[in-house]
Structure formats: C-alpha cells, structure tokens
Amino acid sequence: MDQPLLDRAASSSSKATGSRAAFTDAGFFSVITFSWMGPLLDLGRRKALDLDDVPTLDDNDSVQGILPNFEAKLVSVSGSGKYTDVTTINLVKALVLTTWKLILFTAVCALLRTVSSYVGPYLIEYFVDYLNRSPQSAKEGYILVLSFVVAQFIEGLSSRHLLFRSQQLGVRVRSALVAVIYQKGLSLSNQSRESSSSGEIINAVSLDAERVADFNWSIHELWLFPVQIILAMLILYSTLGLAAFAALAATVLTMLANLPIGRIQQNYQEKMMDAKDARMRAMSEMLRNMRILKLQGWEMVLSKIMELRKEEMHWLKKDVYTSVMLISVFFGAPAFVAMVTFGSCLLLGIPLETGKVLSALATFRQLQGPINSIPDIVSVIIQTKVSLDRICSFMHLEELSSDVVTKLPRGTTDVSIEVRNGQFSWNTSSEVPTLRNLNFRIRQGMRVAICGTVGSGKSSLLSCILGEIPRLSGDVQTCGRIAYVSQSPWIQSGTIEHNILFDTKLHRERYEKVLEACCLKKDMEILPLGDQTIIGERGINLSGGQKQRMQIARALYQDADIFLFDDPFS
C-alpha cells in the first residue's frame, strides 16, 4: 500500500496544535523547555482529545522514514540484500547506525546528569567547613549555594531530556524491527510457515522487538558506571585519602559476584522463551480449531496447554530466583562498601571529621543507585541478547523466491497470464510435483473458470500465478496489477467502507457501482450504521456470504487488471 494507515487530513483543531510543526519546527528554547507541548496540553484542558488533535509524527520517527534508512544500513553492514544473511552483530550495527544521532544526544544528557549529580557530594565538605568557620564570607556562601542550585538545575533538565529522547529512541528501534519482521512474515515460504507458527511471529513483534527497544533505558549505564566509579573515587580520595582504594576494591568485588549468576540467568531466559513459543504455538492452533475442540476433545487439549504452561512457569520461577539472588547481592553493596571504607580509615588512622563523613556518605548514597541497578542492567542485557538472537533466527527462515513470476507493466502485452511448461510443488523435496505440465495463456478481457474436485489443485494454481508456491521448472508471466479474493474471507477490524476502500481514495460514483455489483446495497440498509458499521475481529458480526461479497467488492474497487477469485460462490 502506498498510503499509511493513519493518513488523515489536518483538521482545524490539528492545525491549531501545529500538526507536524509541533516538535519538528520548534525552536531551540521551545525544545529545551518542552513548551512546544503547550498548545496540545491547553487544548486537552478544554476538550477531550481525538486523533485529529494529536500532532503527527516527524518523518524521522515514522516507519516510512525509518525503514528505508534501516534497510540500507542493514544491507551495507551485512553485504547482502537478503534477510537470511543477517547476523545478530549486523542487526545491532544497523540499529546503531540508524539511530546514532539520538544515541549520541542521550549519551551527552546522561553524562551531564551523572557529573552534575556528584557536585553535591563534592561540595558538602566545603559547605560544612564554611558553616564551622567563625568569620564567614557572604560571597563564598552565595557561590556555594549558587553551585548547588545550578547543579540541580542541570541534573533535572538533562534527566528530562534523557527520558524524552530515550523514549524517542525506543520508538524508532521498535518501529524498524516490527517493520522488517512484518516484511519477513509476508515473504516466508510454505515450509517456513509450517516451521514457524503465528504465535512465534506474534512473540517476535510484541515481545522481542519491545525488549530490544527497552534496552535504550540501559544503553548508557554500561559506560557510565565506570565514570561514576571514577567520580566517586576522586571525591573519596580527596576526603579520605588511601581509604578510597578500599572502597574501590569492595565495589569491584560486588561486581564480580554477579558474573556466574548472570550466566545462569541467560540460560534460564533462553529456556523460558522456548517454552513460551511452544505454548503460543499450541494456543494459536487451539483457537483456530475451537469448534472442533469443543465437540471432540477439549479436556485433552486443555491438559496439554496446562503442561506447556507448567513448563514455562518452571523456567520462569528459576529466572525469578536468580534475579532475586542478583538483587540480594547488590542491595547490601553500598552498606558493605561504606563499612569497608570507614573500617580502613580506622586502620590507617585517617581522622573522620564531620564534613568528610557526610561527603563520603553522600557519595555512597549517590553510588547506591548504579550499584543496585547492576542486576537489572545485566538482566536487560541478557534478555536483549536472547531477543536479538530470536529475531535473527526468524530472519534466517527461507523466503519465497522473487523470480518465480515475471511481472510486466500494464499495456506491454495483450496476454494477462501465461504459464509455459510449469511444474510447481509445495514441498520441493517431494518426488511428485503438486502441479505439472501447465501450459496456458489468458488474454485481456477473458473470463476463465477452473473446475475440479476437492484437492485437485485449484487453489494451488492461483498460488502459482501469485508466486506463492515454489517453481520447479517453467515460466510464469503476468501483465498488470492483480486483485486476489481468497477462499477464506480476510476482514480487517474497522468500518465496511474502510474494508472496501482498503486505504485508497474514495470515489463516490465508483464506490456505489461496486456496492451495487456485489449486492451489498440491501446489507447496508439492514446494518444499523450502513457502510459505517464497525466490523469486529475477522468479521464476527457478518455472515459468511456478506464477508465473501465484501472482499469481492474490495477487489473490484482496486484499479486491477487481473482478478483471481478462489471459490467465489462459497
């Protein structure tokens, strides 16, 4: 489709909020202070917001802007235009090269936040000494207070921008991954579809892509932790001297205690995801055959689902237990580091003055956050690695060959469909082809009906014209656009008009002719809101004939040259 699903004209209210200009065209001061959100917040205070009131995304944040850039980077790092050659490293490189500007900006914000957060602990000793002094300089006091205020202001501002830009980075990463997974799912071969269920694809889109996108919250914690250690060591060394090295040794010891537990957790994460895939595969199959299961063997299938759930819960419990162990190790780390540091001061004879103790305690408290977040960071890294591996394994599945059908532009020949010496098989390793010795030519304007018994290959013949069945030999050639009506109706959730137009422009005269030709006029009169009636999931509130005639109307409304109807009288 050429048009995005949320393509809509800007209404008066959306123009009032600035539409695209709300963030894209905002000035420097507006971006820094987030004042570009003011018109939208003011409109939301006065009335309930709807879709037309919300500003559209910037081109760099939309799928249409991200996907071409991401695919180009993926091709350049992998050296191939095929998804089957993508590795985990290549996928990570492509994501980084696509979003490097946002990553760099968030890195600067994270560094400013970290440095400014240690200004307070560093100045505490000077502030205590200033208060204990008998002749106090007002100028020095103002400078100290101003330093505290400026540091807090920089920390708060950088934290807000880090939060906003990290969310923006996550949206871009998730959009790029979901788009390539969706494209891969459309091009899977028949054997790949049999080996990969819809449940696994759902997990890849809703779970794995989400986990990789959530890694943006922890992406800077890896290199910021050494920076925080260095800043803390400088403050501690300036106040406690050689006892600071004891604090460093205690910190490193708590970090090393995490490594073996992290490896165990990675193994549990992989086992849990495999069990989740098995459960989703069974649930999808059960939902597709719900009517048969209710009549035949519901108890047997239910017991099977419960066994799969127990298997998944088994690995989930182990994963949670290891997470608890990680949290337990590092939760007491700040107190352990403080105990070791002050004990070393007593052994080395370093005096513990009020200012030094308060500065050290503030530094330990500031270091407590990153130390306590290490278990979560390790867990996120493990989950992200597992999700990236699963996405890459899905991308390695076999695809439909792009050269099965030779597609000619409309008007180049008067032959719409031509098959010469065609042999096709759903299973390429089978000795007996599904279709063999096909030779036919269909010219423009011809109406051809193919009749046969059940299982004789009528649907497979249409699939070979569409290029969905592997070609063993021969040639297939089509001329012009193709509209296909499947045997099982495919209905989207939305209005009847939306299903027929399928995101194309509305031409009222043509639309009315299509409704008349497909005998949908009387159905529109029966339905409460006519063609604006909302259709449920898979057309649940329509009869079988209504759904079939609706998808025939959708095919007729498109500007197609070839119409393929699979069992149109069903």
XYZ file of C-alpha atoms in Angstrom, residues 21 29 150 183 211 289 295 313 348 397 425 429 462 478 484 521 569:
17
model
C 5.261 21.652 13.289
C 14.231 27.391 23.546
C 22.966 25.231 39.117
C 8.001 -7.787 5.756
C 12.625 -5.862 24.697
C -9.840 -25.103 15.703
C -17.141 -31.048 20.107
C 6.376 -21.481 34.772
C 45.037 3.716 58.606
C 13.916 -18.581 7.576
C 5.355 -28.170 -5.670
C 11.809 -32.361 -1.785
C -3.864 -19.491 -8.258
C 1.711 -11.731 -15.653
C -6.934 -11.654 -5.256
C -26.949 -2.370 -1.017
C -19.550 -18.889 -4.762
